[in-house]
CSV table of C-alpha atoms in Angstrom, one decimal:
chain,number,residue,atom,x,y,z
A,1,UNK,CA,0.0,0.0,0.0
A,2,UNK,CA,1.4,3.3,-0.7
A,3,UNK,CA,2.0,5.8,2.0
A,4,UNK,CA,-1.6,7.9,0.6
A,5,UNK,CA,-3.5,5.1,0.8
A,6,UNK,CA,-1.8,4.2,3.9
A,7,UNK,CA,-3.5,7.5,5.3
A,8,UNK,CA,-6.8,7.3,3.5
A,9,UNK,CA,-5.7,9.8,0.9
A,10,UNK,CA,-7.2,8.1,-2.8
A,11,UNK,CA,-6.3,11.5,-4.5
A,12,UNK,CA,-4.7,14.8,-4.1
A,13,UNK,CA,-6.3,18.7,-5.5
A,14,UNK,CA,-4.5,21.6,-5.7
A,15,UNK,CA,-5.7,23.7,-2.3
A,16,UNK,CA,-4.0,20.5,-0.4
A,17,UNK,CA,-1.1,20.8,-2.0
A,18,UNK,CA,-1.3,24.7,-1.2
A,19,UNK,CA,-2.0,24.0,2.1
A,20,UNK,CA,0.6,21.2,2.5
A,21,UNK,CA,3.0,23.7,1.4
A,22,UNK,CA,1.7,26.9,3.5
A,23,UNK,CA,0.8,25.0,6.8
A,24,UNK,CA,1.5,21.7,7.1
A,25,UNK,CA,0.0,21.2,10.7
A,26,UNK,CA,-3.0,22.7,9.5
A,27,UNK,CA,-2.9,19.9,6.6
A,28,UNK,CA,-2.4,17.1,8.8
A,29,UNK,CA,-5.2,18.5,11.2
A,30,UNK,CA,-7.6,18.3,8.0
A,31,UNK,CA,-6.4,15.1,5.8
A,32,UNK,CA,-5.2,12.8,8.6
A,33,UNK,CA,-7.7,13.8,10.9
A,34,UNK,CA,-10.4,14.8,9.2
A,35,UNK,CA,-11.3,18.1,11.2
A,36,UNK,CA,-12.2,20.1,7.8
A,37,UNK,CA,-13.1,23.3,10.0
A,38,UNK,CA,-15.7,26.2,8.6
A,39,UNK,CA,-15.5,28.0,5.8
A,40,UNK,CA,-14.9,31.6,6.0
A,41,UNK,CA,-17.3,34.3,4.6
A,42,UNK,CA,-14.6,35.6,2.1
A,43,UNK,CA,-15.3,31.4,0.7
A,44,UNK,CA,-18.7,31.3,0.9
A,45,UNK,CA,-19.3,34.9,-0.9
A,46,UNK,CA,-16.8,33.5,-3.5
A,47,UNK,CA,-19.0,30.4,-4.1
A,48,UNK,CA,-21.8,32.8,-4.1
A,49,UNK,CA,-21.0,35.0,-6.7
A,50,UNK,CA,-19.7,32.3,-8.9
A,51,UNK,CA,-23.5,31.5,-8.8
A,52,UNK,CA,-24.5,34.2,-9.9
A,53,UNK,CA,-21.9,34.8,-12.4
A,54,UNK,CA,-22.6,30.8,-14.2
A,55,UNK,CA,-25.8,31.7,-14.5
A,56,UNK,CA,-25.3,34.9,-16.2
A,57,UNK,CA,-22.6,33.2,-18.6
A,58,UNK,CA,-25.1,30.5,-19.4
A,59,UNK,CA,-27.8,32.4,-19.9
A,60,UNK,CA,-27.0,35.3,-21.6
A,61,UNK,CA,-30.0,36.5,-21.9
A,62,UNK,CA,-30.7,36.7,-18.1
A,63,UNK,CA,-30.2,40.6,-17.0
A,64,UNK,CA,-27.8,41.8,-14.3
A,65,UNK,CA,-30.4,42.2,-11.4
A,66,UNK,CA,-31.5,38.5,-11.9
A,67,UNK,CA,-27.7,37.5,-11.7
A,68,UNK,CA,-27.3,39.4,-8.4
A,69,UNK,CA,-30.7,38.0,-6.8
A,70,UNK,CA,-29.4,34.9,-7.0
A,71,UNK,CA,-26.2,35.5,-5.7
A,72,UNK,CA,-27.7,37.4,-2.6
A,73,UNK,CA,-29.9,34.3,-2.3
A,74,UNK,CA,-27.1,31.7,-2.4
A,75,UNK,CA,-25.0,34.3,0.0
A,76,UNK,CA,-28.1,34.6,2.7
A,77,UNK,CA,-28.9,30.8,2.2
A,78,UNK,CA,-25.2,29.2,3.0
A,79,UNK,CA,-24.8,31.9,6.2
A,80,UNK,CA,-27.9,31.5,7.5
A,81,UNK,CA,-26.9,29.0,10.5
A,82,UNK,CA,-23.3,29.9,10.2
A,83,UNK,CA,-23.2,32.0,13.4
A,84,UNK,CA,-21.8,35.1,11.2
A,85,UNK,CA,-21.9,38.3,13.0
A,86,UNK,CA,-24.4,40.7,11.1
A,87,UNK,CA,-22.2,43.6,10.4
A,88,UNK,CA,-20.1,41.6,8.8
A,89,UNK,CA,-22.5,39.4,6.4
A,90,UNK,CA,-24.1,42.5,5.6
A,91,UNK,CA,-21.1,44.2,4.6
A,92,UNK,CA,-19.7,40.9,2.4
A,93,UNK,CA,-23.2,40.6,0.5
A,94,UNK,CA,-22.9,44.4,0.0
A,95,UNK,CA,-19.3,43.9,-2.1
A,96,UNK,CA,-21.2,40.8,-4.0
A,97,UNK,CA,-24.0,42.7,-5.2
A,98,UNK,CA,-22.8,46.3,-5.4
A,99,UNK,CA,-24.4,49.3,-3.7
A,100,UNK,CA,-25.0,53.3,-4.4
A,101,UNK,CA,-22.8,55.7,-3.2
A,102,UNK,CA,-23.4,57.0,0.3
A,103,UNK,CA,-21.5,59.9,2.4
A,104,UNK,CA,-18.0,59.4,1.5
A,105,UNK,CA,-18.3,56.1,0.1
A,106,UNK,CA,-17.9,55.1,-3.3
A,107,UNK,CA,-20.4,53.7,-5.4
A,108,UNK,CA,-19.5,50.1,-6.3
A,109,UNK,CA,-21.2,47.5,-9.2
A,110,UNK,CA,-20.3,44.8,-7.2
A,111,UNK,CA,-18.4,41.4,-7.5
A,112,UNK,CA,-21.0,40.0,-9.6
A,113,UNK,CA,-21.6,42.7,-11.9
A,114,UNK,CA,-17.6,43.2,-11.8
A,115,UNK,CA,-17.1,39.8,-13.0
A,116,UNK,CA,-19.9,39.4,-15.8
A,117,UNK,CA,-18.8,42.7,-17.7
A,118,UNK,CA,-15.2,41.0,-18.1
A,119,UNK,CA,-16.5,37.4,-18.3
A,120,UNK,CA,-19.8,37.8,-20.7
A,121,UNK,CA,-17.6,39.0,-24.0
A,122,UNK,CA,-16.2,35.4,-23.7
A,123,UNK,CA,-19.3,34.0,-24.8
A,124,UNK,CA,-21.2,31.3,-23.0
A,125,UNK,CA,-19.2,28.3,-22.1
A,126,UNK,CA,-19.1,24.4,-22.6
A,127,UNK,CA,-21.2,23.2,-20.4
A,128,UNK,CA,-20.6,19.7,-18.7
A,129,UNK,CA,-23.6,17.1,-18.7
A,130,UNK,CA,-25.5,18.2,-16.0
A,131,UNK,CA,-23.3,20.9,-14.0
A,132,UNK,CA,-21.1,23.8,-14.9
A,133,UNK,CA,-17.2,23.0,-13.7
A,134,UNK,CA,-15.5,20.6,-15.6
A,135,UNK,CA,-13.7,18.1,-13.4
A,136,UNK,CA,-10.1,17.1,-14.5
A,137,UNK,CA,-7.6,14.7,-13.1
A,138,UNK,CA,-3.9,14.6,-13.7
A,139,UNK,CA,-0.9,12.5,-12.9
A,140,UNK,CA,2.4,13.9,-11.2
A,141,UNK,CA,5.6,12.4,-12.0
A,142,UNK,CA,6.5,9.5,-9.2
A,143,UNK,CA,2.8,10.0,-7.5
A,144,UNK,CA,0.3,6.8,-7.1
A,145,UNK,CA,-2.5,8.8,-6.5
A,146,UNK,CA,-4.2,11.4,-9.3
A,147,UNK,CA,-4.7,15.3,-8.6
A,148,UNK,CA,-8.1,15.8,-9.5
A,149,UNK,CA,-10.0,19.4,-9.5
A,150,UNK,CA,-12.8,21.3,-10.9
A,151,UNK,CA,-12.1,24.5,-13.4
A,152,UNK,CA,-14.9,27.4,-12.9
A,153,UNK,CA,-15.7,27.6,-17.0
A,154,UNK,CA,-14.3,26.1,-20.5
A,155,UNK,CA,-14.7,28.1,-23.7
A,156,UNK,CA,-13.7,25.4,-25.8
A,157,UNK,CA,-14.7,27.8,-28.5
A,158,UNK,CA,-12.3,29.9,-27.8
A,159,UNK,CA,-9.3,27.4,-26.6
A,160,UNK,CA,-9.1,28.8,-22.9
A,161,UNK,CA,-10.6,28.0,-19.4
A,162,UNK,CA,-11.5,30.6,-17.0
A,163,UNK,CA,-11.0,30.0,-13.0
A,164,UNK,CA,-13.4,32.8,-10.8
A,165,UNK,CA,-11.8,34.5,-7.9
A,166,UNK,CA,-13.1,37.3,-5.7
A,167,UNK,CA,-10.5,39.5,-3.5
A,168,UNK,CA,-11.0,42.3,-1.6
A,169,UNK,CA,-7.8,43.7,-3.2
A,170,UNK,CA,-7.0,43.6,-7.2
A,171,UNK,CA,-3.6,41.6,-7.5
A,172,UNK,CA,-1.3,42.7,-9.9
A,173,UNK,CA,-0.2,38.9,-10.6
A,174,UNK,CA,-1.0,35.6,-9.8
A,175,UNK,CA,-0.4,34.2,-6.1
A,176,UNK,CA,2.1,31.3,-6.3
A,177,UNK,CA,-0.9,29.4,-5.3
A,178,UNK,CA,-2.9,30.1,-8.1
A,179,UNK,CA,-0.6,29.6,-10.5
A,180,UNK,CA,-0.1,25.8,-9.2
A,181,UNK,CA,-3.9,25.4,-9.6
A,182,UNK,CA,-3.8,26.7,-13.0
A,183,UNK,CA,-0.8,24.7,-14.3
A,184,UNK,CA,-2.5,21.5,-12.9
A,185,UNK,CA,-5.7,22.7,-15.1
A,186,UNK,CA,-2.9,23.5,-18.1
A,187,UNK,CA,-2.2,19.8,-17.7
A,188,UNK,CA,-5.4,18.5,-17.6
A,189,UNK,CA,-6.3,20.2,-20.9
A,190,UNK,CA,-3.6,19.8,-23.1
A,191,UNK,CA,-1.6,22.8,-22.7
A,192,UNK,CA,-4.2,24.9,-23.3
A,193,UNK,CA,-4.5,28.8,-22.2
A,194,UNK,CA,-5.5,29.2,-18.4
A,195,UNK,CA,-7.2,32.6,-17.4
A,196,UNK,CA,-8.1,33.9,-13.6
A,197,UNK,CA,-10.9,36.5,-13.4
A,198,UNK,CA,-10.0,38.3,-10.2
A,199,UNK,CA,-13.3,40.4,-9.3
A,200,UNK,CA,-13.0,42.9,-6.5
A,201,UNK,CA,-17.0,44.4,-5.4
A,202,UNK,CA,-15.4,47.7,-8.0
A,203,UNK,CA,-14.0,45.9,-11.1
A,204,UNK,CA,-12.6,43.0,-12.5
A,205,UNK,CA,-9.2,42.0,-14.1
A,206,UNK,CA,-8.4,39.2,-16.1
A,207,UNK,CA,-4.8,37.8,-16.0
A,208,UNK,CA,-3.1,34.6,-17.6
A,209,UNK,CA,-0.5,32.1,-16.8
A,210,UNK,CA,2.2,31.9,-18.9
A,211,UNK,CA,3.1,28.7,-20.3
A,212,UNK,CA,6.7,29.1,-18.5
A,213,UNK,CA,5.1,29.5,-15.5
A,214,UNK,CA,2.7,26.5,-15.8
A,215,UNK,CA,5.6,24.0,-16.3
A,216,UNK,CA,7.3,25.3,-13.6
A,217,UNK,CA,4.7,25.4,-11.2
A,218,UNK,CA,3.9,21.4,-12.3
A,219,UNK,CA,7.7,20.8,-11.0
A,220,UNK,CA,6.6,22.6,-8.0
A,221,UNK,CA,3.1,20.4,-7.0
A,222,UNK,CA,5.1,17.3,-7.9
A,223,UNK,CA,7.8,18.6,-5.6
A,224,UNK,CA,5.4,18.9,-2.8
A,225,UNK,CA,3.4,15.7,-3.5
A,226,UNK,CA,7.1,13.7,-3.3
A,227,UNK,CA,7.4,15.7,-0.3
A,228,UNK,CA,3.9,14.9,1.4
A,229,UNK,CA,4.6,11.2,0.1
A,230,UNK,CA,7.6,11.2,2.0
A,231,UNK,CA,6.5,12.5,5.2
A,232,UNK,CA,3.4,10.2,5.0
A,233,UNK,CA,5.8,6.9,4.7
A,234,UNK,CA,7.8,7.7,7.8
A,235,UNK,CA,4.7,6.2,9.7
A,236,UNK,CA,1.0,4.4,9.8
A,237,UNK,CA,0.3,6.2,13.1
A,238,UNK,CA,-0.7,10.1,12.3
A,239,UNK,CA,0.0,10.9,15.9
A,240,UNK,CA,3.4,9.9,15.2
A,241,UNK,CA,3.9,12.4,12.4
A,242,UNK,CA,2.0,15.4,13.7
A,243,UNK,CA,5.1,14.7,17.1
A,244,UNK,CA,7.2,15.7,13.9
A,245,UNK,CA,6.4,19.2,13.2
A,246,UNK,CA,5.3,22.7,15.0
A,247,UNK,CA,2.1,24.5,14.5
A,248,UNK,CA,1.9,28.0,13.8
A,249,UNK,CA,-0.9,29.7,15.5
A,250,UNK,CA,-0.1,32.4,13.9
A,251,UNK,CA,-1.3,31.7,10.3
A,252,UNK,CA,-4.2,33.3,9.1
A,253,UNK,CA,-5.5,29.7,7.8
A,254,UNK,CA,-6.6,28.7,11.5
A,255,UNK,CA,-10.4,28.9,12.4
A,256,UNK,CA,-12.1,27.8,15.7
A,257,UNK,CA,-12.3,24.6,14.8
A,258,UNK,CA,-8.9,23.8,13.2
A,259,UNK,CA,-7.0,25.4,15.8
A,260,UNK,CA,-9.1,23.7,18.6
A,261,UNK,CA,-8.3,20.5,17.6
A,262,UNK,CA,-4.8,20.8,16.8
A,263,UNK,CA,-4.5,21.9,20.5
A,264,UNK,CA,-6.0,19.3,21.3
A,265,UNK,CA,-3.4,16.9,19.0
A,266,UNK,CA,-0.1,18.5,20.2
A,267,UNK,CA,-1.0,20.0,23.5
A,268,UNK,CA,0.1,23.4,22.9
């Protein structure tokens, strides 16, 4: 049995291999055992708005304000038990579906609005049987398990796939992490082009990984996934392998939950 499988681990994505890389007693705490934690509302207004963005890409004839309804819908149905104070979710559905301009603040489209005037020009996408990502799966060089992910839209038409992001603030290039997830969809699809849409609740950028930069981010999730595979082989127990490594309380990826039961692992 390999040292995955040893673990329960059939495949790898790329957010654990992010997050093997960024934290790994945050990883362990998650895939060996199984605390998952909450998603944050920056995650769940991301999911949102890619709601309401598919739906305006695959129907292009649906107007803005029905895009935005149901992006406020899926926002205020995924927080409504989620113990979110209201300040806070009022202000995150605010920068998803845009508001007017009031005192000294700014008008703002919002993130959905933002997204579809950069996205819509792309014409509507491939669309899977039945759903609207496309799930891949790819092999890394001296892995036994597959990488397997989910990219946001295909144009096939046009040769390119387009992975959604919302940010508070526009990046001026992609995140070391993004470009992993992006070369593992370059993989997947053949070398094709690989665009992020980064919306912000003001506007909308579109930026794309280079073709350099997708070969050398696939040495870089191989890298880790060796790594991960060799960390995973030093032991069946994982109470053995968290004893090998130091938590970092101090990284923003912690929630409640995570960091609860990691203290709970090491003792610290």
């Amino acid at each position: 049995m390999n040292p995955f499988e040893r673990h329960g681990i059939d495949h790898l994505s790329a957010s654990s291999l992010n997050l093997a890389r960024n934290n790994l007693a945050l990883w362990v705490v998650q895939y060996l055992f199984g605390e998952k934690g909450q998603p944050s509302l920056a995650m769940i207004a991301g999911n949102a708005v890619e709601d309401g963005v598919a739906h305006g890409l695959f129907h292009p004839e649906a107007d803005l304000e029905a895009c935005k309804s149901l992006a406020r819908e899926s926002f205020m149905r995924r927080t409504a038990l989620g113990g979110f104070e209201t300040e806070a979710r009022e202000a995150k559905l605010a920068d998803i579906v845009g508001y007017p301009a009031e005192g000294r603040k700014k008008a703002a489209p919002g993130m959905v609005a933002a997204a579809l005037e950069s996205l819509r020009p792309y014409g509507r996408p491939t669309r899977p049987e039945g759903q609207h990502q496309c799930r891949i799966e790819i092999t890394l060089d001296g892995i036994p398990v597959p990488v397997i992910g989910y990219k946001d839209f295909a144009f096939d038409e046009h040769g390119l796939d387009v992975d959604l992001k919302t940010t508070t603030r526009m990046p001026s290039d992609m995140s070391a992490d993004h470009q992993l997830q992006g070369a593992i969809y370059w993989k997947a699809s053949g070398n094709r082009a690989q665009r992020f849409c980064y919306a912000t609740k003001a506007d909308a950028v579109v930026l794309e990984l280079s073709a350099d930069a997708a070969r050398e981010a696939i040495k870089t999730a191989a890298g880790i996934a060796n790594c991960l595979m060799r960390f995973l082989a030093l032991s069946g127990d994982r109470a053995v392998l968290a004893r090998l490594i130091i938590p970092d309380y101090g990284n923003f990826r912690w929630d409640r939950g995570t960091g609860a039961r990691a203290r709970e692992i090491w003792g610290f």
